[in-house]
Tab-separated table of C-alpha atoms in Angstrom:
chain	number	residue	atom	x	y	z
A	1	LEU	CA	29.785	-142.870	-63.394
A	2	HIS	CA	26.634	-143.769	-65.241
A	3	TYR	CA	27.287	-142.298	-69.024
A	4	GLY	CA	31.336	-142.443	-69.026
A	5	LEU	CA	32.166	-145.660	-66.976
A	6	GLY	CA	28.938	-147.770	-67.276
A	7	VAL	CA	27.620	-147.522	-63.310
A	8	THR	CA	24.214	-148.316	-63.095
A	9	THR	CA	22.147	-144.925	-61.173
A	10	ARG	CA	20.856	-148.010	-58.942
A	11	LYS	CA	24.655	-147.942	-57.689
A	12	ILE	CA	25.448	-144.695	-57.808
A	13	PRO	CA	23.336	-143.405	-54.877
A	14	ARG	CA	25.247	-145.820	-52.551
A	15	ILE	CA	28.747	-144.891	-53.749
A	16	MET	CA	27.933	-141.190	-53.483
A	17	LYS	CA	26.864	-141.951	-50.015
A	18	ASP	CA	29.637	-144.372	-48.901
A	19	LEU	CA	32.070	-142.523	-50.601
A	20	PHE	CA	31.484	-138.721	-50.123
A	21	GLY	CA	28.262	-138.747	-47.645
A	22	ILE	CA	26.200	-137.354	-50.093
A	23	HIS	CA	22.675	-138.472	-50.189
A	24	LEU	CA	20.918	-138.526	-53.554
A	25	THR	CA	17.803	-140.457	-55.486
A	26	GLN	CA	18.121	-142.839	-58.523
A	27	SER	CA	14.725	-140.430	-59.645
A	28	ALA	CA	17.102	-137.246	-58.960
A	29	LEU	CA	19.864	-138.233	-60.979
A	30	THR	CA	17.646	-139.527	-63.712
A	31	GLN	CA	15.389	-136.155	-63.749
A	32	HIS	CA	18.741	-133.877	-63.453
A	33	ALA	CA	20.261	-135.998	-66.203
A	34	LEU	CA	17.304	-135.358	-68.926
A	35	ARG	CA	17.339	-132.019	-67.850
A	36	GLN	CA	20.250	-131.600	-69.368
A	37	ARG	CA	18.962	-131.879	-72.721
A	38	THR	CA	18.704	-128.112	-73.115
A	39	GLY	CA	20.989	-125.846	-72.313
A	40	PRO	CA	25.003	-125.807	-72.327
A	41	LEU	CA	25.503	-129.523	-72.769
A	42	ALA	CA	22.910	-129.518	-75.974
A	43	ALA	CA	25.066	-126.666	-77.378
A	44	ALA	CA	28.495	-128.793	-76.682
A	45	TYR	CA	26.634	-131.715	-77.943
A	46	ASP	CA	25.907	-129.602	-81.284
A	47	ALA	CA	28.907	-128.459	-81.446
A	48	ILE	CA	30.634	-132.261	-81.357
A	49	ARG	CA	28.277	-132.723	-84.364
A	50	ASP	CA	29.510	-129.769	-86.043
A	51	ILE	CA	33.197	-130.728	-85.897
A	52	VAL	CA	32.345	-134.383	-86.564
A	53	GLY	CA	31.021	-133.109	-89.749
A	54	GLN	CA	33.700	-130.994	-90.749
A	55	SER	CA	36.700	-133.304	-89.918
A	56	GLU	CA	38.790	-134.455	-92.517
A	57	ARG	CA	38.508	-138.002	-91.829
A	58	VAL	CA	35.727	-140.104	-89.693
A	59	HIS	CA	35.006	-143.462	-88.810
A	60	THR	CA	31.426	-144.615	-88.125
A	61	ASP	CA	29.477	-147.738	-87.111
A	62	ASP	CA	26.343	-148.480	-85.452
A	63	THR	CA	24.673	-151.268	-82.938
A	64	GLY	CA	21.548	-152.551	-81.649
A	65	TRP	CA	19.562	-150.094	-79.009
A	66	ARG	CA	16.197	-150.299	-77.686
A	67	ILE	CA	13.945	-147.475	-76.645
A	68	GLY	CA	10.959	-148.299	-74.176
A	69	GLY	CA	11.564	-152.203	-75.099
A	70	THR	CA	11.346	-151.691	-79.064
A	71	VAL	CA	13.553	-151.524	-81.147
A	72	ALA	CA	16.412	-148.912	-82.160
A	73	TYR	CA	19.886	-148.172	-83.178
A	74	LEU	CA	22.730	-146.425	-81.718
A	75	MET	CA	25.473	-144.668	-84.269
A	76	GLY	CA	29.028	-143.628	-83.351
A	77	PHE	CA	30.683	-141.145	-85.515
A	78	ASP	CA	34.940	-141.203	-84.432
A	79	THR	CA	37.153	-138.825	-85.606
A	80	ASP	CA	40.833	-137.943	-83.843
A	81	THR	CA	39.618	-134.967	-82.119
A	82	ALA	CA	35.606	-135.634	-81.169
A	83	ALA	CA	33.044	-138.429	-80.870
A	84	TYR	CA	29.496	-138.495	-81.570
A	85	TYR	CA	26.645	-140.749	-81.019
A	86	GLN	CA	23.267	-140.634	-81.469
A	87	ILE	CA	19.994	-142.736	-81.360
A	88	ARG	CA	17.853	-143.174	-83.746
A	89	ARG	CA	14.375	-145.240	-84.055
A	90	GLN	CA	16.088	-146.010	-87.781
A	91	HIS	CA	19.321	-146.484	-89.478
A	92	ARG	CA	18.982	-144.891	-93.052
A	93	ASN	CA	21.032	-142.538	-94.889
A	94	GLN	CA	18.782	-139.767	-93.430
A	95	GLU	CA	20.274	-140.486	-89.781
A	96	VAL	CA	23.384	-140.538	-91.336
A	97	ARG	CA	23.237	-137.167	-92.925
A	98	GLU	CA	22.266	-135.609	-89.951
A	99	VAL	CA	26.167	-135.834	-89.256
A	100	ILE	CA	27.888	-136.924	-92.443
A	101	SER	CA	26.304	-134.218	-95.506
A	102	SER	CA	26.177	-135.182	-98.775
A	103	ASP	CA	28.888	-132.916	-99.635
A	104	TYR	CA	31.208	-134.257	-97.064
A	105	ALA	CA	34.579	-133.459	-98.309
A	106	GLY	CA	36.832	-135.802	-96.184
A	107	VAL	CA	36.793	-139.918	-95.887
A	108	MET	CA	34.438	-141.626	-94.412
A	109	SER	CA	35.514	-145.030	-93.486
A	110	CYS	CA	32.253	-147.147	-92.984
A	111	ASP	CA	31.090	-150.976	-93.688
A	112	ARG	CA	28.961	-152.074	-96.620
A	113	GLY	CA	25.382	-151.127	-94.975
A	114	THR	CA	23.134	-150.011	-97.087
A	115	SER	CA	22.658	-146.566	-95.797
A	116	TYR	CA	26.315	-145.792	-96.693
A	117	ASP	CA	25.610	-147.063	-100.131
A	118	ALA	CA	22.370	-144.984	-100.740
A	119	ARG	CA	22.253	-142.659	-103.612
A	120	GLU	CA	22.292	-139.559	-101.537
A	121	LEU	CA	25.845	-140.714	-100.132
A	122	LEU	CA	27.743	-141.360	-103.236
A	123	GLY	CA	29.527	-138.144	-103.543
A	124	VAL	CA	31.290	-138.761	-100.553
A	125	ASP	CA	34.742	-140.542	-100.680
A	126	GLN	CA	34.906	-143.895	-98.794
A	127	GLN	CA	36.853	-146.716	-97.208
A	128	LYS	CA	35.218	-149.801	-96.555
A	129	CYS	CA	36.171	-151.944	-94.034
A	130	PHE	CA	38.826	-155.013	-94.354
A	131	SER	CA	37.971	-156.995	-91.797
A	132	HIS	CA	34.028	-157.140	-93.281
A	133	LEU	CA	35.684	-157.487	-97.205
A	134	LEU	CA	38.008	-160.269	-95.922
A	135	ARG	CA	35.047	-162.117	-93.425
A	136	SER	CA	32.435	-161.703	-96.648
A	137	ILE	CA	34.780	-163.356	-98.878
A	138	SER	CA	35.976	-166.256	-96.683
A	139	MET	CA	32.104	-167.355	-96.243
A	140	VAL	CA	32.474	-167.920	-100.043
A	141	VAL	CA	35.752	-169.479	-100.250
A	142	GLU	CA	34.516	-172.096	-97.551
A	143	GLN	CA	31.578	-173.323	-99.536
A	144	LYS	CA	33.949	-173.685	-102.735
A	145	ARG	CA	35.633	-176.268	-104.296
A	146	GLY	CA	37.539	-176.710	-107.805
A	147	LYS	CA	37.893	-174.024	-109.993
A	148	SER	CA	35.158	-171.639	-108.180
A	149	LEU	CA	37.834	-171.101	-105.322
A	150	TRP	CA	40.159	-169.071	-107.618
A	151	PHE	CA	37.994	-165.851	-107.766
A	152	GLY	CA	37.711	-165.770	-103.886
A	153	GLN	CA	41.398	-166.728	-103.406
A	154	HIS	CA	42.705	-164.533	-105.717
A	155	LEU	CA	40.651	-161.308	-104.611
A	156	GLN	CA	41.668	-162.171	-100.554
A	157	ALA	CA	45.336	-162.351	-102.015
A	158	LEU	CA	44.968	-158.733	-103.533
A	159	LEU	CA	43.490	-157.207	-100.563
A	160	ARG	CA	46.046	-158.981	-98.186
A	161	GLU	CA	48.922	-157.491	-100.611
A	162	ALA	CA	47.239	-154.112	-100.269
A	163	LEU	CA	46.867	-154.421	-95.894
A	164	SER	CA	50.528	-155.197	-96.085
A	165	LEU	CA	51.826	-152.594	-98.049
A	166	TRP	CA	50.083	-150.198	-95.870
A	167	HIS	CA	51.465	-151.855	-92.685
A	168	GLY	CA	54.971	-151.910	-94.220
A	169	TYR	CA	54.431	-147.436	-94.600
A	170	HIS	CA	53.426	-147.050	-91.023
A	171	LEU	CA	56.269	-149.562	-89.980
A	172	LYS	CA	58.842	-147.284	-91.464
A	173	LYS	CA	56.971	-144.157	-90.805
A	174	ARG	CA	57.455	-143.315	-94.242
A	175	ARG	CA	57.173	-144.926	-97.961
A	176	PRO	CA	59.195	-147.789	-98.138
A	177	PRO	CA	61.395	-148.214	-101.532
A	178	GLY	CA	59.411	-149.465	-104.642
A	179	TRP	CA	56.117	-148.309	-102.488
A	180	ASP	CA	54.647	-146.500	-105.802
A	181	GLU	CA	55.378	-149.273	-107.945
A	182	ARG	CA	54.162	-151.848	-105.959
A	183	VAL	CA	50.801	-150.109	-105.570
A	184	GLN	CA	50.711	-149.607	-109.143
A	185	VAL	CA	51.237	-153.314	-109.311
A	186	VAL	CA	47.988	-153.971	-106.970
A	187	ARG	CA	45.726	-151.645	-108.499
A	188	ALA	CA	46.070	-152.813	-111.857
A	189	THR	CA	45.559	-156.427	-111.228
A	190	MET	CA	42.486	-155.608	-108.732
A	191	ASP	CA	41.322	-153.761	-111.830
A	192	LYS	CA	41.671	-156.590	-114.120
A	193	HIS	CA	40.243	-159.210	-111.273
A	194	LEU	CA	37.119	-156.808	-110.983
A	195	ARG	CA	36.443	-156.068	-114.464
A	196	PRO	CA	32.829	-156.381	-115.169
A	197	ARG	CA	32.274	-159.805	-116.519
A	198	SER	CA	29.633	-162.847	-116.230
A	199	LEU	CA	30.902	-165.649	-113.948
A	200	THR	CA	29.356	-168.778	-114.384
A	201	ASP	CA	29.110	-169.148	-109.940
A	202	ARG	CA	26.602	-167.345	-108.550
A	203	ASP	CA	28.123	-166.378	-105.420
A	204	ASN	CA	31.555	-165.237	-107.200
A	205	GLN	CA	29.303	-163.258	-109.462
A	206	ARG	CA	27.673	-161.539	-106.488
A	207	LEU	CA	31.255	-160.861	-104.988
A	208	LEU	CA	32.276	-159.219	-108.454
A	209	ASN	CA	29.381	-157.067	-108.834
A	210	GLU	CA	29.096	-155.457	-105.205
A	211	PHE	CA	33.430	-155.642	-104.902
A	212	GLY	CA	33.504	-154.211	-108.755
A	213	TRP	CA	31.344	-151.416	-107.686
A	214	HIS	CA	33.158	-150.046	-104.745
A	215	HIS	CA	36.161	-150.475	-106.631
A	216	ASP	CA	35.523	-148.168	-109.587
A	217	ARG	CA	34.199	-145.563	-106.771
A	218	GLY	CA	37.593	-145.777	-105.192
A	219	ASN	CA	36.195	-147.704	-101.850
A	220	LEU	CA	38.671	-150.558	-101.390
A	221	LEU	CA	42.109	-148.905	-102.004
A	222	ARG	CA	41.517	-145.788	-101.036
A	223	PHE	CA	44.305	-146.087	-98.138
A	224	LEU	CA	46.919	-146.407	-100.609
A	225	ASP	CA	46.447	-143.188	-102.135
A	226	ASP	CA	46.636	-141.382	-98.600
A	227	PRO	CA	48.506	-143.791	-95.728
A	228	ARG	CA	46.667	-141.757	-92.845
A	229	ILE	CA	43.093	-143.778	-93.966
A	230	GLU	CA	42.845	-147.102	-91.841
A	231	PRO	CA	41.701	-149.477	-94.224
A	232	THR	CA	39.737	-150.996	-91.217
A	233	ASN	CA	37.177	-149.983	-89.160
A	234	ASN	CA	38.057	-150.637	-85.629
A	235	ARG	CA	38.548	-147.459	-84.662
A	236	ALA	CA	34.317	-147.245	-85.031
A	237	GLU	CA	33.904	-150.329	-83.517
A	238	ARG	CA	35.738	-149.500	-80.322
A	239	MET	CA	34.131	-146.671	-79.377
A	240	LEU	CA	30.645	-148.740	-79.358
A	241	ARG	CA	32.208	-151.135	-77.024
A	242	PRO	CA	30.586	-149.380	-73.725
A	243	ALA	CA	27.460	-148.984	-75.059
A	244	VAL	CA	27.501	-152.906	-76.166
A	245	ILE	CA	28.385	-153.446	-72.437
A	246	ALA	CA	25.952	-151.265	-71.171
A	247	ARG	CA	23.171	-152.615	-73.526
A	248	LYS	CA	23.912	-155.868	-71.713
A	249	VAL	CA	23.212	-154.661	-68.055
A	250	SER	CA	20.771	-152.659	-68.568
A	251	GLN	CA	17.498	-151.978	-70.462
A	252	CYS	CA	19.052	-149.386	-72.673
A	253	SER	CA	16.636	-146.343	-72.968
A	254	LYS	CA	13.156	-146.075	-71.472
A	255	THR	CA	12.376	-143.021	-73.432
A	256	GLU	CA	13.150	-140.898	-76.357
A	257	GLY	CA	14.341	-138.163	-73.481
A	258	GLY	CA	16.304	-140.534	-71.857
A	259	ALA	CA	18.009	-141.864	-75.362
A	260	MET	CA	18.692	-138.418	-76.201
A	261	ALA	CA	20.265	-137.604	-72.831
A	262	HIS	CA	22.341	-141.377	-72.978
A	263	ALA	CA	23.739	-140.006	-76.446
A	264	MET	CA	24.586	-136.408	-75.700
A	265	PHE	CA	26.321	-137.536	-72.620
A	266	MET	CA	28.291	-140.146	-73.975
A	267	SER	CA	29.559	-137.748	-76.688
A	268	VAL	CA	30.861	-134.840	-74.569
A	269	LEU	CA	32.607	-137.728	-72.253
A	270	GLU	CA	34.513	-139.501	-75.173
A	271	THR	CA	35.145	-135.822	-76.728
A	272	LEU	CA	36.458	-134.424	-73.746
A	273	ARG	CA	38.587	-137.803	-73.076
A	274	LYS	CA	40.101	-137.037	-76.538
A	275	ARG	CA	40.936	-133.472	-76.031
A	276	CYS	CA	41.559	-132.984	-72.303
A	277	GLY	CA	43.327	-136.546	-71.350
A	278	THR	CA	42.966	-137.437	-67.680
A	279	ASP	CA	41.166	-134.038	-67.147
A	280	VAL	CA	37.653	-135.036	-67.676
A	281	LEU	CA	35.492	-134.198	-64.442
A	282	ASN	CA	36.810	-130.701	-64.629
A	283	ALA	CA	35.959	-130.519	-68.745
A	284	LEU	CA	32.464	-131.723	-67.999
A	285	THR	CA	32.064	-129.377	-64.683
A	286	ALA	CA	32.898	-126.155	-66.509
A	287	ILE	CA	30.579	-127.347	-69.514
A	288	LEU	CA	27.638	-127.606	-67.550
A	289	ALA	CA	28.236	-124.344	-65.767
A	290	GLY	CA	28.030	-122.737	-69.214
A	291	GLY	CA	31.690	-123.001	-70.381
A	292	SER	CA	32.781	-124.182	-74.370
A	293	LEU	CA	34.000	-127.081	-75.553
A	294	PRO	CA	38.105	-126.688	-74.740
A	295	PRO	CA	40.266	-126.995	-77.529
A	296	SER	CA	42.220	-130.318	-78.298
A	297	THR	CA	45.618	-130.473	-75.858
A	298	LEU	CA	46.384	-133.907	-77.765
A	299	PRO	CA	48.859	-134.184	-80.914
A	300	ALA	CA	45.799	-135.929	-83.796
A	301	ALA	CA	47.000	-139.210	-84.916
A	302	THR	CA	48.488	-139.906	-87.957
């Protein structure tokens, strides 16, 4: 009820009493949750981290959190069969590498945060979120007039054409006629537009430097090489929405232990939803009794 559906611990005793005649206190619920930081739930939490770190594709994002009233970060890592949350005082590449190592062999979808662009993660294939890319370009284009508009508008058009190609592929569930040729044209045009050079407009130069760096690493159009890769990071943003709602109606976590328990329960519950469908409660009961994570019974997303 609390970690999976967002019901406050203050309301749970009343719910249990009215529905089942079970008498509980808020303190007892909290203390019992904190004790789960060791034992079967902790083992399942560690197993989820390993599953995510070995997955073929992972989406990650972060949002603000608080521990004892001070600033912290809640990070989410989402795959087809597992969801992993962690709450840390800082959000650096060190925290990212607790889950996604420097030698990660898959593709990480993310935004352009400095923690993901750190030197330690340069060897990790990434797909930058198109929603963030287009938003950054729009912020520049809206301020320009005349000739200074061309660079941003052309970059927008190229990204949207690439996005249209990807949607066309998934609409037909196969490569449409002329797909490879159109991809080559978009890639060649992008190569030319983002070639290193000096621009008179400072904002356009910043876009060229940043987008050109990501394009050289393959982080802009990687989804055209493998259409299974999603061009946006909406999946990671969706997995954080319940936490954002919980943040609005609570004080987040009062202690480090509470933050750890919150991350562990959310990770296990969301992973069980992916693997067991509607049978989450029985699967959670089995884990708390000493069982392990069940194998996925749902088809992986394509």
